[in-house]
């Protein structure tokens, strides 16, 4: 478009809308009389409106309309047919127009000619050469050091670029993958699977909770979890809005109850809510008795034992002290878990084989009501009639003759929760006891007796304080005992739709690698069970030390090295790799460390199936709007070519799908019984699919644990299950007592939810806090950025040119800091500069810094990341003891004025003329 | 007739979509904005309060399409004019870039386009309104916090919102220009008593 102000006179030629003269019915105003309108030119051009799904962030799946004029995308707006995001279209989405056409986008495969750590001296090569060299180098490395010496890296965002989560490891036969999942969503998915279902953490905000609890996140800044529109609707429509966050957040300003807790103390707060619910009998008693292992009996005096289980590729022996028939009777069934029936005053059992109680026959519930477009079955009752005890202590005779006492798990939970009564929790969290109690009661006291007021939308902040597994687990259990798992607006887990919305991710024709040798598996044994990531810190240790074995090469897709772990370790580690292949859209510190970089397509340039990853229940598509830039390729095509280069096919040979990219998309939508072409056309015409309607018996039904539609292998789409009632856990129950943690992390008191102090902080490391007295949180949502993305987009950068550190005015005054000053933030591991933002919405001893900053305008290879990338301050070995996730938020730092001022040469203002160099360039494509 | 936008500040979460939507629709030059979102606060709720007794709101500010605009009074060429539907526009063929209007505007919402040498500001997306559509900052508002229509019509959506808001309806400081745009704010104290908007 011409660079002029749009006046009434010029708009006609710019938008080329026909027949517009007729629209001027307001001409009685006389305004048209004064102006002469040009007729619409004959060559006005072809305008299309293409329905698509945005990728400006990491998987919200906002439906959008893209206006394309003469093959050029000129406008992006929300698509209201996308009921999950309700027509939301954020700054990042609109700025995709500047990203797609950015002059700095990678156009061709390139190889480096200069050593790592300097400007790479990229020269153009062909795709064929890039793939051939990559295969040769990777095979050399694997021949010399073993298959596991190659690792993959993956971040987030392009949902069709997730091959490192499975396919790369399948192809190269290595379990070593450093993936953003470890510090984002992964702990939630993990504790979901430990508690009830894989990724059971997702809440169905679309179902409009009556009490909206927003915990440790800002979904109003459209990102993961939910869109702004859905969030604003949720808090506006709810009867009560409760916000849990150490700082005053954008939507948090509207909360009825705000709980500003000490960073990292979420599990203590969750246990406190459990205590309130237990003491006031607000928990869902029937659910707890019938569907959790709350009534199962813990016996201290036996050796842990169990039965064979399987998770993904791993077969293992479950070992638990929960009382089983095999503990009280020789030859007894280890899958029969004993409970105490208060009615008959005797032991009875639940079978983790059939999913049924002693004498019970499975009757799929048919009675219920319709809520929010789904069927809500009435809770089933015990038949035969029993009343499993949740509290107390009972005498039992073991098979060896010993008489012992056993305790229901729920009693143990109540005892644990009682360590965090509101008064006690106030000492830990800093939140006043009365407020804790009010919040818990408000959430847990049902407004509609049929179902709870809503689940809890717990987000990223719970995963990054170095105690992620138990923080998130406490929340899964809290939701469960309220009966809010798989109820309307409850936590329903991932949308079980018909579509695999991550093409190129999981390869159906190759086996998955064993995680027996995964790096970090010795320190974090659960990773061998979980099979989703290698420990990031351990990976960089292995790169640096060669222990437990050398890591020498890597492939990265959609990732950066500074969202996760210690940035300096990663940067120095990348320098040491013998070969590193990256596919990206940008020259970025990560890609500047590659040996070969490949140009990736932008979402406006590709087709991809889309489906709500969370509990929103939508199926849709990203539909190609414009031709790709130069030689940029779709990530899925990259995976296909990589597989073929190695002599493999992504799709099964002799199978029904052609061995093409379109075949891979056909494979992904096969569950809809359509091929990609038909699926896409229908979507284009009719809009987003409602999975509740598509699968009425599965996603369209709540309480699927009652109906036998919940159990299935871990996935983000519907797979055939065994049809048995209950959950996918080893006991088939919601596990308040985790038998998996009992098996893999024994003797560490991890079986029940537990509050663990963050590894660094006022209680864990008081001495450290003498020199580093402030607690720093970081990683919050920023309206115009998504992690390290969008720093080079003018519409984004001009609104937010530099990183801002929120600091309380009293603290700032003591440090001599004024609004806009540059200040150093320092930990024992590094220091960075960010600007001062005086913010009374944060506690005086807490600061909030921004994450993943780099400055694209600064020279290669560093692009200024060392100035401000906050994870240079991370203690690489301060980690969650179970899953290894880094302590990224809520650790000790010190702050002082930067006499140097701003880092030299950065764009620090919207008036910087260099922003104009980043204007869209439309040439270079078909 | 007075077209205007009423913003419900309890639904505005400072997502900045309105700022960018405007840039996209109106091709506003890099470094300039028709619509900017200010963060008001956080502030202590009252004197003597301390964290966490704090409050904050976001305030999208653009041309207020005033009833008696200060800009029109000073414009020497008649480029700045108010149309019959209440929109204040700049006729770029008449504008000589003298910048008197920029100085006169109490809200600092006008700027000189350095390339065309013509003053620009929010046009209330007249090109969209003419097609019976809403301004882009309204349709693009993620919080669905903005309501567009004729404030002289008591049955328009924004008029009804204002009526329901009662005493919670505010406008930017009025220096005799009578801003048409209104803001609804509950639960927090409106801090529009003073003007300290940046004028650059």
PDB file of N, CA and C in Angstrom, chain A residues 506-551:
ATOM      1  N   UNK A 506       4.888 -37.100  15.148  1.00  0.00           N
ATOM      2  CA  UNK A 506       5.039 -38.520  15.474  1.00  0.00           C
ATOM      3  C   UNK A 506       5.027 -39.352  14.202  1.00  0.00           C
ATOM      4  N   UNK A 507       6.067 -40.134  14.013  1.00  0.00           N
ATOM      5  CA  UNK A 507       6.196 -40.941  12.801  1.00  0.00           C
ATOM      6  C   UNK A 507       5.557 -42.303  13.029  1.00  0.00           C
ATOM      7  N   UNK A 508       4.560 -42.655  12.233  1.00  0.00           N
ATOM      8  CA  UNK A 508       3.883 -43.931  12.463  1.00  0.00           C
ATOM      9  C   UNK A 508       4.638 -45.146  11.951  1.00  0.00           C
ATOM     10  N   UNK A 509       5.736 -44.921  11.223  1.00  0.00           N
ATOM     11  CA  UNK A 509       6.368 -46.087  10.617  1.00  0.00           C
ATOM     12  C   UNK A 509       7.648 -46.527  11.332  1.00  0.00           C
ATOM     13  N   UNK A 510       8.080 -45.780  12.333  1.00  0.00           N
ATOM     14  CA  UNK A 510       9.293 -46.176  13.050  1.00  0.00           C
ATOM     15  C   UNK A 510       9.013 -46.300  14.545  1.00  0.00           C
ATOM     16  N   UNK A 511       9.725 -47.187  15.223  1.00  0.00           N
ATOM     17  CA  UNK A 511       9.501 -47.287  16.670  1.00  0.00           C
ATOM     18  C   UNK A 511      10.083 -46.073  17.388  1.00  0.00           C
ATOM     19  N   UNK A 512       9.581 -45.842  18.583  1.00  0.00           N
ATOM     20  CA  UNK A 512      10.150 -44.779  19.408  1.00  0.00           C
ATOM     21  C   UNK A 512      11.380 -45.310  20.129  1.00  0.00           C
ATOM     22  N   UNK A 513      12.348 -44.452  20.388  1.00  0.00           N
ATOM     23  CA  UNK A 513      13.569 -44.936  21.043  1.00  0.00           C
ATOM     24  C   UNK A 513      13.312 -45.243  22.514  1.00  0.00           C
ATOM     25  N   UNK A 514      14.143 -46.091  23.033  1.00  0.00           N
ATOM     26  CA  UNK A 514      14.121 -46.344  24.474  1.00  0.00           C
ATOM     27  C   UNK A 514      14.718 -45.141  25.194  1.00  0.00           C
ATOM     28  N   UNK A 515      14.188 -44.849  26.359  1.00  0.00           N
ATOM     29  CA  UNK A 515      14.725 -43.756  27.167  1.00  0.00           C
ATOM     30  C   UNK A 515      15.644 -44.266  28.276  1.00  0.00           C
ATOM     31  N   UNK A 516      16.054 -45.518  28.134  1.00  0.00           N
ATOM     32  CA  UNK A 516      16.894 -46.086  29.184  1.00  0.00           C
ATOM     33  C   UNK A 516      18.180 -45.278  29.378  1.00  0.00           C
ATOM     34  N   UNK A 517      18.740 -44.790  28.255  1.00  0.00           N
ATOM     35  CA  UNK A 517      20.012 -44.069  28.356  1.00  0.00           C
ATOM     36  C   UNK A 517      19.849 -42.550  28.289  1.00  0.00           C
ATOM     37  N   UNK A 518      18.638 -42.073  28.464  1.00  0.00           N
ATOM     38  CA  UNK A 518      18.417 -40.638  28.298  1.00  0.00           C
ATOM     39  C   UNK A 518      19.322 -39.849  29.234  1.00  0.00           C
ATOM     40  N   UNK A 519      19.908 -38.773  28.729  1.00  0.00           N
ATOM     41  CA  UNK A 519      20.795 -37.945  29.561  1.00  0.00           C
ATOM     42  C   UNK A 519      19.959 -37.275  30.645  1.00  0.00           C
ATOM     43  N   UNK A 520      20.363 -37.448  31.859  1.00  0.00           N
ATOM     44  CA  UNK A 520      19.604 -36.945  33.002  1.00  0.00           C
ATOM     45  C   UNK A 520      18.785 -38.034  33.659  1.00  0.00           C
ATOM     46  N   UNK A 521      18.787 -39.214  33.058  1.00  0.00           N
ATOM     47  CA  UNK A 521      17.963 -40.310  33.566  1.00  0.00           C
ATOM     48  C   UNK A 521      18.441 -40.870  34.893  1.00  0.00           C
ATOM     49  N   UNK A 522      19.735 -40.697  35.176  1.00  0.00           N
ATOM     50  CA  UNK A 522      20.236 -41.200  36.456  1.00  0.00           C
ATOM     51  C   UNK A 522      19.794 -40.266  37.585  1.00  0.00           C
ATOM     52  N   UNK A 523      19.914 -38.982  37.323  1.00  0.00           N
ATOM     53  CA  UNK A 523      19.540 -37.995  38.340  1.00  0.00           C
ATOM     54  C   UNK A 523      18.015 -37.886  38.474  1.00  0.00           C
ATOM     55  N   UNK A 524      17.322 -38.073  37.364  1.00  0.00           N
ATOM     56  CA  UNK A 524      15.868 -37.924  37.342  1.00  0.00           C
ATOM     57  C   UNK A 524      15.242 -39.186  36.752  1.00  0.00           C
ATOM     58  N   UNK A 525      15.190 -40.253  37.552  1.00  0.00           N
ATOM     59  CA  UNK A 525      14.727 -41.549  37.022  1.00  0.00           C
ATOM     60  C   UNK A 525      13.341 -41.500  36.391  1.00  0.00           C
ATOM     61  N   UNK A 526      12.528 -40.563  36.820  1.00  0.00           N
ATOM     62  CA  UNK A 526      11.186 -40.513  36.244  1.00  0.00           C
ATOM     63  C   UNK A 526      11.216 -40.227  34.752  1.00  0.00           C
ATOM     64  N   UNK A 527      12.296 -39.586  34.281  1.00  0.00           N
ATOM     65  CA  UNK A 527      12.363 -39.280  32.851  1.00  0.00           C
ATOM     66  C   UNK A 527      12.353 -40.550  32.016  1.00  0.00           C
ATOM     67  N   UNK A 528      12.794 -41.633  32.562  1.00  0.00           N
ATOM     68  CA  UNK A 528      12.792 -42.892  31.803  1.00  0.00           C
ATOM     69  C   UNK A 528      11.371 -43.433  31.675  1.00  0.00           C
ATOM     70  N   UNK A 529      10.549 -43.085  32.623  1.00  0.00           N
ATOM     71  CA  UNK A 529       9.144 -43.491  32.566  1.00  0.00           C
ATOM     72  C   UNK A 529       8.368 -42.528  31.686  1.00  0.00           C
ATOM     73  N   UNK A 530       8.676 -41.256  31.813  1.00  0.00           N
ATOM     74  CA  UNK A 530       7.907 -40.198  31.178  1.00  0.00           C
ATOM     75  C   UNK A 530       8.141 -40.154  29.665  1.00  0.00           C
ATOM     76  N   UNK A 531       9.453 -40.248  29.274  1.00  0.00           N
ATOM     77  CA  UNK A 531       9.830 -40.346  27.868  1.00  0.00           C
ATOM     78  C   UNK A 531       9.411 -39.143  27.018  1.00  0.00           C
ATOM     79  N   UNK A 532       9.540 -37.960  27.602  1.00  0.00           N
ATOM     80  CA  UNK A 532       9.242 -36.775  26.810  1.00  0.00           C
ATOM     81  C   UNK A 532      10.432 -35.837  26.667  1.00  0.00           C
ATOM     82  N   UNK A 533      11.394 -35.929  27.578  1.00  0.00           N
ATOM     83  CA  UNK A 533      12.552 -35.045  27.421  1.00  0.00           C
ATOM     84  C   UNK A 533      13.781 -35.618  28.105  1.00  0.00           C
ATOM     85  N   UNK A 534      14.909 -35.132  27.599  1.00  0.00           N
ATOM     86  CA  UNK A 534      16.158 -35.324  28.332  1.00  0.00           C
ATOM     87  C   UNK A 534      16.303 -34.100  29.228  1.00  0.00           C
ATOM     88  N   UNK A 535      17.040 -34.209  30.295  1.00  0.00           N
ATOM     89  CA  UNK A 535      17.185 -33.055  31.167  1.00  0.00           C
ATOM     90  C   UNK A 535      18.111 -32.026  30.527  1.00  0.00           C
ATOM     91  N   UNK A 536      17.577 -30.845  30.341  1.00  0.00           N
ATOM     92  CA  UNK A 536      18.329 -29.777  29.651  1.00  0.00           C
ATOM     93  C   UNK A 536      19.679 -29.515  30.313  1.00  0.00           C
ATOM     94  N   UNK A 537      19.696 -29.328  31.626  1.00  0.00           N
ATOM     95  CA  UNK A 537      20.955 -29.007  32.304  1.00  0.00           C
ATOM     96  C   UNK A 537      21.947 -30.155  32.129  1.00  0.00           C
ATOM     97  N   UNK A 538      21.450 -31.375  32.226  1.00  0.00           N
ATOM     98  CA  UNK A 538      22.328 -32.539  32.068  1.00  0.00           C
ATOM     99  C   UNK A 538      22.865 -32.630  30.648  1.00  0.00           C
ATOM    100  N   UNK A 539      22.050 -32.221  29.685  1.00  0.00           N
ATOM    101  CA  UNK A 539      22.504 -32.252  28.288  1.00  0.00           C
ATOM    102  C   UNK A 539      23.686 -31.296  28.105  1.00  0.00           C
ATOM    103  N   UNK A 540      23.543 -30.072  28.588  1.00  0.00           N
ATOM    104  CA  UNK A 540      24.670 -29.131  28.419  1.00  0.00           C
ATOM    105  C   UNK A 540      25.876 -29.590  29.232  1.00  0.00           C
ATOM    106  N   UNK A 541      25.643 -30.198  30.391  1.00  0.00           N
ATOM    107  CA  UNK A 541      26.770 -30.784  31.149  1.00  0.00           C
ATOM    108  C   UNK A 541      27.483 -31.832  30.298  1.00  0.00           C
ATOM    109  N   UNK A 542      26.684 -32.662  29.638  1.00  0.00           N
ATOM    110  CA  UNK A 542      27.283 -33.735  28.814  1.00  0.00           C
ATOM    111  C   UNK A 542      28.064 -33.137  27.648  1.00  0.00           C
ATOM    112  N   UNK A 543      27.538 -32.073  27.077  1.00  0.00           N
ATOM    113  CA  UNK A 543      28.261 -31.419  25.975  1.00  0.00           C
ATOM    114  C   UNK A 543      29.606 -30.903  26.476  1.00  0.00           C
ATOM    115  N   UNK A 544      29.609 -30.360  27.692  1.00  0.00           N
ATOM    116  CA  UNK A 544      30.837 -29.755  28.219  1.00  0.00           C
ATOM    117  C   UNK A 544      31.802 -30.789  28.784  1.00  0.00           C
ATOM    118  N   UNK A 545      31.281 -31.837  29.395  1.00  0.00           N
ATOM    119  CA  UNK A 545      32.172 -32.752  30.134  1.00  0.00           C
ATOM    120  C   UNK A 545      32.289 -34.134  29.509  1.00  0.00           C
ATOM    121  N   UNK A 546      31.424 -34.443  28.600  1.00  0.00           N
ATOM    122  CA  UNK A 546      31.434 -35.792  28.041  1.00  0.00           C
ATOM    123  C   UNK A 546      30.819 -36.833  28.958  1.00  0.00           C
ATOM    124  N   UNK A 547      30.216 -36.380  30.054  1.00  0.00           N
ATOM    125  CA  UNK A 547      29.600 -37.335  30.971  1.00  0.00           C
ATOM    126  C   UNK A 547      28.090 -37.132  31.007  1.00  0.00           C
ATOM    127  N   UNK A 548      27.279 -38.195  31.078  1.00  0.00           N
ATOM    128  CA  UNK A 548      27.624 -39.614  31.146  1.00  0.00           C
ATOM    129  C   UNK A 548      28.225 -40.171  29.856  1.00  0.00           C
ATOM    130  N   UNK A 549      27.986 -39.445  28.761  1.00  0.00           N
ATOM    131  CA  UNK A 549      28.617 -39.823  27.489  1.00  0.00           C
ATOM    132  C   UNK A 549      28.612 -38.572  26.620  1.00  0.00           C
ATOM    133  N   UNK A 550      29.427 -38.552  25.568  1.00  0.00           N
ATOM    134  CA  UNK A 550      29.528 -37.309  24.795  1.00  0.00           C
ATOM    135  C   UNK A 550      28.251 -37.019  24.007  1.00  0.00           C
ATOM    136  N   UNK A 551      27.918 -35.722  23.948  1.00  0.00           N
ATOM    137  CA  UNK A 551      26.872 -35.244  23.044  1.00  0.00           C
ATOM    138  C   UNK A 551      27.568 -34.328  22.051  1.00  0.00           C
TER     139      UNK A 551
END
